[in-house]
């Protein structure tokens, strides 16, 4: 039977949507270079049982299954493939349990990251992972892409917080992985294997995450550097001195100028870049003062404050970059590379060179403390020449990152956007092993084919 | 050809040892219930290339390969199987690189945990995982068993610190996993899959770990409780109040009595248990004072100090339990279970009941903050009746942990000791998936057969 009939046999009508326009809306994420295929149908399950029914229907009709969270991905990982079932988990949005003694929460995959943060806050707890999309992206999508964010420099990425999963496998079987205790060494770690697996190993239907006590209000500093090598040296010295910043963001000159043009914040638009640093916890004031001194010693103009509201204002320039770029009315594609911390200044400088050589607009922001930069391509999609130049620059940034000992995908994943480059980072033995693991879990290649590997 | 000839063709003579007594010495870990098989030969490689040669020789002779670190394991995971090559990695003990800016170290598997700690300390860095065996156990063994320790309650287990590996697969191929940057989302997470895999997926030949800035000297408190429910309530309240102890250890009455009998430390041997808590970082004094108040409120007699030397003395009672038990001249086997924090008092009480019902000596210590207890079986191995009673009690503790929502193996792994119980914690779907992953990596079942799964 065709997939639509198989689904109708197994699921309530209101779970199934085959209106072409609606299906198309759910068929792509935000990776502007990537063209989605044409999905056969959209399924919106309310329960694990309905996910199982969907996977069974897809098996019966020999149709691929592409799971998606909120669609805020940036690599095409959630894009439709031809003839597939798009499985949108947005209705499975229940916070199942919050365990304050063990500092854990159990949630369905459609829970929005910000909603989880809000739900645990009254208990004095926090869920740190904070991708820029945290107000719209879902925990299931965060887990499937191993999402990062601003706080990772101190608190770690999504992987560091996932301790258990419920997963529907390609076979339609339901598997629970992980633990409900703080430690366990029983069997292989399948939980970690699923984090960042981009939907190719199974459909995540429940997530157990670790929580932390709500951090104290941070102290904040902003340093305005005249040249890129100095910011690189200052960052290296900060970490060598043993500091643990909770935020360390960089904004390059071009980004500063866009923010200033859009919002008139009185920023120093002649600076090579702005470094915004926060520290939380009891020693925050001392730590920020010491880090400010380090930046001053390397020629930066520095301002710092213990007032959380003022600190928030200082971070505002970083937060306003994306809105400022959006006002340009063009398409935006953030690149996502990371290098060892000591190579950050070289990466920043190299990105400026690439923008000049390829004649593209590429304002750059990033998580400097992680060595992780996002040059943002600002494009007119109808200008084929500009698009071609941007694609060349995009590849050049990846090559630059690799040449500096870096990664092709720091926190946005591979999807389809970076599949062609994966063999440049992973050796053939590892790629073959990854494929063998994938094949062991999904021998028919039914789950998100053509993605990630 | 026989395995010995295959090895001699590929390796220098001094890597190969077939003296029966020497081979026997390297053929078992410290799991006293478990009988090792008879190994064919011991190989002591000095390089990854020699590990590859060993695996290739084993494949040619169709012999199993059992890798081992320092042999301090407690579950039989490193025990010989009949006809196997014992591959001891103790000669591969180089600290390859320490990267202070990224806070990472790259080490060979034979590096002793304490030596890594000592090597990074002059850089103001620490490698937190601290199994009780840290002065003798190797990083490779720690990774293969996902070792825990005292500091896990704040800093996490070995898994939380491993970011990259070099592994020799059953095929003889060398695979590098993981990253050199602080973040990467390129491909599946094979690194995590190998942590805790007990040698069944590959031979670990290099490990990249994260480091942290050396924690400040801790403040310490000791609380002497009259009853077990009170300690349970106090622990739950400590975590509900948002504290982050860096150590939280419990010592039961029987353990206290053994320590007092052996070392005359003036301990309160009428207490139901002693709770020893440390906090580090800038707010340590306030945190310890607040936690001490919580314990006082629940009827405990409490002493606390900011003096690191005095704090060390207070922890001494915990450290002296094992030496005190060793003086009894019997065999010791520590159990290893963990339950959610709120069930800890029930676990402690249940263990006392089991000791009484089965008439066994079972002094109990553990990482209370993780809900992780180690009842220590104290046995005369020639008393077959006592051994039989202990085996029954051993199973009863596992059943108790499971009934409280706990794990059968908190930080010591499965090995052969707990293989019969693994299906009680992991569902059939997960077990089948774990076996499929293992089969994908080692189709001939050459690596550590009969262990872990």
PDB file of C-alpha atoms in Angstrom, chain B residues 96-243:
ATOM      1  CA  UNK B  96      52.289  12.602  25.095  1.00  0.00           C
ATOM      2  CA  UNK B  97      51.156  16.225  25.420  1.00  0.00           C
ATOM      3  CA  UNK B  98      49.705  18.683  27.900  1.00  0.00           C
ATOM      4  CA  UNK B  99      47.851  21.607  26.301  1.00  0.00           C
ATOM      5  CA  UNK B 100      47.405  24.231  29.017  1.00  0.00           C
ATOM      6  CA  UNK B 101      45.445  26.683  26.839  1.00  0.00           C
ATOM      7  CA  UNK B 102      42.785  24.156  25.874  1.00  0.00           C
ATOM      8  CA  UNK B 103      43.136  22.290  29.180  1.00  0.00           C
ATOM      9  CA  UNK B 104      43.640  18.897  27.605  1.00  0.00           C
ATOM     10  CA  UNK B 105      46.192  16.107  27.904  1.00  0.00           C
ATOM     11  CA  UNK B 106      47.000  13.281  25.517  1.00  0.00           C
ATOM     12  CA  UNK B 107      48.322  10.140  27.198  1.00  0.00           C
ATOM     13  CA  UNK B 108      49.096   6.529  26.469  1.00  0.00           C
ATOM     14  CA  UNK B 109      46.814   3.985  28.195  1.00  0.00           C
ATOM     15  CA  UNK B 110      49.421   2.719  30.663  1.00  0.00           C
ATOM     16  CA  UNK B 111      49.848   6.098  32.369  1.00  0.00           C
ATOM     17  CA  UNK B 112      48.907   5.742  36.036  1.00  0.00           C
ATOM     18  CA  UNK B 113      46.058   8.021  37.098  1.00  0.00           C
ATOM     19  CA  UNK B 114      48.153   9.556  39.922  1.00  0.00           C
ATOM     20  CA  UNK B 115      51.029  10.244  37.507  1.00  0.00           C
ATOM     21  CA  UNK B 116      48.728  12.176  35.191  1.00  0.00           C
ATOM     22  CA  UNK B 117      47.438  14.194  38.153  1.00  0.00           C
ATOM     23  CA  UNK B 118      51.037  14.923  39.204  1.00  0.00           C
ATOM     24  CA  UNK B 119      52.110  15.885  35.681  1.00  0.00           C
ATOM     25  CA  UNK B 120      49.363  18.461  35.165  1.00  0.00           C
ATOM     26  CA  UNK B 121      49.474  19.939  38.697  1.00  0.00           C
ATOM     27  CA  UNK B 122      52.470  22.248  38.032  1.00  0.00           C
ATOM     28  CA  UNK B 123      50.392  23.845  35.254  1.00  0.00           C
ATOM     29  CA  UNK B 124      47.620  24.677  37.730  1.00  0.00           C
ATOM     30  CA  UNK B 125      45.477  21.919  36.257  1.00  0.00           C
ATOM     31  CA  UNK B 126      43.777  18.820  37.606  1.00  0.00           C
ATOM     32  CA  UNK B 127      42.448  15.556  36.190  1.00  0.00           C
ATOM     33  CA  UNK B 128      39.534  14.970  38.604  1.00  0.00           C
ATOM     34  CA  UNK B 129      38.514  11.278  38.219  1.00  0.00           C
ATOM     35  CA  UNK B 130      39.813   9.613  41.386  1.00  0.00           C
ATOM     36  CA  UNK B 131      38.909   5.942  41.758  1.00  0.00           C
ATOM     37  CA  UNK B 132      40.161   4.521  45.062  1.00  0.00           C
ATOM     38  CA  UNK B 133      42.806   2.766  42.961  1.00  0.00           C
ATOM     39  CA  UNK B 134      44.137   6.042  41.514  1.00  0.00           C
ATOM     40  CA  UNK B 135      47.682   5.445  42.747  1.00  0.00           C
ATOM     41  CA  UNK B 136      47.909   2.163  40.854  1.00  0.00           C
ATOM     42  CA  UNK B 137      45.223   2.087  38.159  1.00  0.00           C
ATOM     43  CA  UNK B 138      45.904   3.229  34.606  1.00  0.00           C
ATOM     44  CA  UNK B 139      44.055   5.745  32.482  1.00  0.00           C
ATOM     45  CA  UNK B 140      43.374   3.058  29.873  1.00  0.00           C
ATOM     46  CA  UNK B 141      41.735   0.858  32.484  1.00  0.00           C
ATOM     47  CA  UNK B 142      39.885   3.856  33.918  1.00  0.00           C
ATOM     48  CA  UNK B 143      38.487   4.621  30.450  1.00  0.00           C
ATOM     49  CA  UNK B 144      37.624   0.990  29.686  1.00  0.00           C
ATOM     50  CA  UNK B 145      35.636   0.750  32.931  1.00  0.00           C
ATOM     51  CA  UNK B 146      34.380   4.369  33.084  1.00  0.00           C
ATOM     52  CA  UNK B 147      35.872   4.636  36.562  1.00  0.00           C
ATOM     53  CA  UNK B 148      34.327   6.861  39.210  1.00  0.00           C
ATOM     54  CA  UNK B 149      35.637   8.002  42.580  1.00  0.00           C
ATOM     55  CA  UNK B 150      35.134  10.493  45.373  1.00  0.00           C
ATOM     56  CA  UNK B 151      35.081  13.675  43.299  1.00  0.00           C
ATOM     57  CA  UNK B 152      32.367  12.531  40.872  1.00  0.00           C
ATOM     58  CA  UNK B 153      29.601  14.136  42.894  1.00  0.00           C
ATOM     59  CA  UNK B 154      30.871  17.507  41.678  1.00  0.00           C
ATOM     60  CA  UNK B 155      33.223  16.789  38.786  1.00  0.00           C
ATOM     61  CA  UNK B 156      31.733  13.748  37.050  1.00  0.00           C
ATOM     62  CA  UNK B 157      33.042  10.306  36.091  1.00  0.00           C
ATOM     63  CA  UNK B 158      35.783   9.316  33.621  1.00  0.00           C
ATOM     64  CA  UNK B 159      33.302   9.525  30.723  1.00  0.00           C
ATOM     65  CA  UNK B 160      32.900  13.241  31.362  1.00  0.00           C
ATOM     66  CA  UNK B 161      36.617  13.841  30.767  1.00  0.00           C
ATOM     67  CA  UNK B 162      37.412  11.703  27.701  1.00  0.00           C
ATOM     68  CA  UNK B 163      37.193  13.660  24.448  1.00  0.00           C
ATOM     69  CA  UNK B 164      39.265  11.589  22.039  1.00  0.00           C
ATOM     70  CA  UNK B 165      40.783   8.160  21.604  1.00  0.00           C
ATOM     71  CA  UNK B 166      43.107   6.151  19.443  1.00  0.00           C
ATOM     72  CA  UNK B 167      41.834   2.588  19.236  1.00  0.00           C
ATOM     73  CA  UNK B 168      43.058  -0.591  17.548  1.00  0.00           C
ATOM     74  CA  UNK B 169      40.010  -2.415  16.205  1.00  0.00           C
ATOM     75  CA  UNK B 170      39.526  -6.164  15.958  1.00  0.00           C
ATOM     76  CA  UNK B 171      40.393  -5.816  12.261  1.00  0.00           C
ATOM     77  CA  UNK B 172      43.824  -4.503  13.227  1.00  0.00           C
ATOM     78  CA  UNK B 173      42.943  -1.080  11.855  1.00  0.00           C
ATOM     79  CA  UNK B 174      43.821   2.017  13.884  1.00  0.00           C
ATOM     80  CA  UNK B 175      40.990   4.490  14.439  1.00  0.00           C
ATOM     81  CA  UNK B 176      41.180   7.992  15.885  1.00  0.00           C
ATOM     82  CA  UNK B 177      37.954   9.291  17.419  1.00  0.00           C
ATOM     83  CA  UNK B 178      36.929  12.566  18.967  1.00  0.00           C
ATOM     84  CA  UNK B 179      38.344  16.014  18.680  1.00  0.00           C
ATOM     85  CA  UNK B 180      41.172  18.378  19.464  1.00  0.00           C
ATOM     86  CA  UNK B 181      38.841  21.329  19.775  1.00  0.00           C
ATOM     87  CA  UNK B 182      36.555  22.066  22.681  1.00  0.00           C
ATOM     88  CA  UNK B 183      33.495  21.338  20.557  1.00  0.00           C
ATOM     89  CA  UNK B 184      32.761  19.204  17.526  1.00  0.00           C
ATOM     90  CA  UNK B 185      29.595  17.778  16.012  1.00  0.00           C
ATOM     91  CA  UNK B 186      31.167  15.934  13.096  1.00  0.00           C
ATOM     92  CA  UNK B 187      29.726  12.411  12.819  1.00  0.00           C
ATOM     93  CA  UNK B 188      28.637   9.910  15.458  1.00  0.00           C
ATOM     94  CA  UNK B 189      30.154   9.955  18.959  1.00  0.00           C
ATOM     95  CA  UNK B 190      32.314   6.835  18.921  1.00  0.00           C
ATOM     96  CA  UNK B 191      34.506   8.179  21.743  1.00  0.00           C
ATOM     97  CA  UNK B 192      31.740   7.849  24.300  1.00  0.00           C
ATOM     98  CA  UNK B 193      30.854   4.401  22.994  1.00  0.00           C
ATOM     99  CA  UNK B 194      34.341   3.131  23.906  1.00  0.00           C
ATOM    100  CA  UNK B 195      34.290   4.623  27.416  1.00  0.00           C
ATOM    101  CA  UNK B 196      33.154   1.822  29.713  1.00  0.00           C
ATOM    102  CA  UNK B 197      33.208  -0.785  26.923  1.00  0.00           C
ATOM    103  CA  UNK B 198      35.514  -3.113  28.921  1.00  0.00           C
ATOM    104  CA  UNK B 199      37.740  -4.036  25.998  1.00  0.00           C
ATOM    105  CA  UNK B 200      35.030  -5.598  23.840  1.00  0.00           C
ATOM    106  CA  UNK B 201      35.059  -2.979  21.046  1.00  0.00           C
ATOM    107  CA  UNK B 202      38.769  -2.279  20.579  1.00  0.00           C
ATOM    108  CA  UNK B 203      42.107  -1.762  22.312  1.00  0.00           C
ATOM    109  CA  UNK B 204      42.592   1.801  23.561  1.00  0.00           C
ATOM    110  CA  UNK B 205      46.116   2.982  22.658  1.00  0.00           C
ATOM    111  CA  UNK B 206      45.812   6.715  23.353  1.00  0.00           C
ATOM    112  CA  UNK B 207      43.431   8.904  25.342  1.00  0.00           C
ATOM    113  CA  UNK B 208      42.753  12.640  25.156  1.00  0.00           C
ATOM    114  CA  UNK B 209      41.250  13.990  28.370  1.00  0.00           C
ATOM    115  CA  UNK B 210      39.882  17.332  29.508  1.00  0.00           C
ATOM    116  CA  UNK B 211      41.480  18.984  32.509  1.00  0.00           C
ATOM    117  CA  UNK B 212      40.136  21.588  34.939  1.00  0.00           C
ATOM    118  CA  UNK B 213      41.834  24.392  36.885  1.00  0.00           C
ATOM    119  CA  UNK B 214      43.125  23.047  40.203  1.00  0.00           C
ATOM    120  CA  UNK B 215      40.258  23.403  42.672  1.00  0.00           C
ATOM    121  CA  UNK B 216      40.854  25.609  45.715  1.00  0.00           C
ATOM    122  CA  UNK B 217      41.579  23.840  49.008  1.00  0.00           C
ATOM    123  CA  UNK B 218      38.331  22.450  50.396  1.00  0.00           C
ATOM    124  CA  UNK B 219      36.434  23.077  53.602  1.00  0.00           C
ATOM    125  CA  UNK B 220      35.366  19.896  55.357  1.00  0.00           C
ATOM    126  CA  UNK B 221      32.671  18.677  57.742  1.00  0.00           C
ATOM    127  CA  UNK B 222      32.036  15.390  59.494  1.00  0.00           C
ATOM    128  CA  UNK B 223      28.573  14.517  60.777  1.00  0.00           C
ATOM    129  CA  UNK B 224      27.835  11.607  63.062  1.00  0.00           C
ATOM    130  CA  UNK B 225      24.241  10.390  62.686  1.00  0.00           C
ATOM    131  CA  UNK B 226      22.277   8.271  65.165  1.00  0.00           C
ATOM    132  CA  UNK B 227      19.991   6.749  62.577  1.00  0.00           C
ATOM    133  CA  UNK B 228      19.936   6.117  58.834  1.00  0.00           C
ATOM    134  CA  UNK B 229      16.701   7.879  57.838  1.00  0.00           C
ATOM    135  CA  UNK B 230      18.125  11.155  59.188  1.00  0.00           C
ATOM    136  CA  UNK B 231      21.228  10.980  57.032  1.00  0.00           C
ATOM    137  CA  UNK B 232      19.028  10.302  54.020  1.00  0.00           C
ATOM    138  CA  UNK B 233      16.877  13.330  54.736  1.00  0.00           C
ATOM    139  CA  UNK B 234      19.905  15.546  55.368  1.00  0.00           C
ATOM    140  CA  UNK B 235      21.496  14.544  52.046  1.00  0.00           C
ATOM    141  CA  UNK B 236      18.291  15.220  50.138  1.00  0.00           C
ATOM    142  CA  UNK B 237      18.006  18.658  51.791  1.00  0.00           C
ATOM    143  CA  UNK B 238      21.617  19.537  50.988  1.00  0.00           C
ATOM    144  CA  UNK B 239      21.004  19.008  47.287  1.00  0.00           C
ATOM    145  CA  UNK B 240      17.584  20.626  47.332  1.00  0.00           C
ATOM    146  CA  UNK B 241      19.269  23.724  48.828  1.00  0.00           C
ATOM    147  CA  UNK B 242      21.526  23.977  45.767  1.00  0.00           C
ATOM    148  CA  UNK B 243      24.853  22.978  47.305  1.00  0.00           C
TER     149      UNK B 243
END
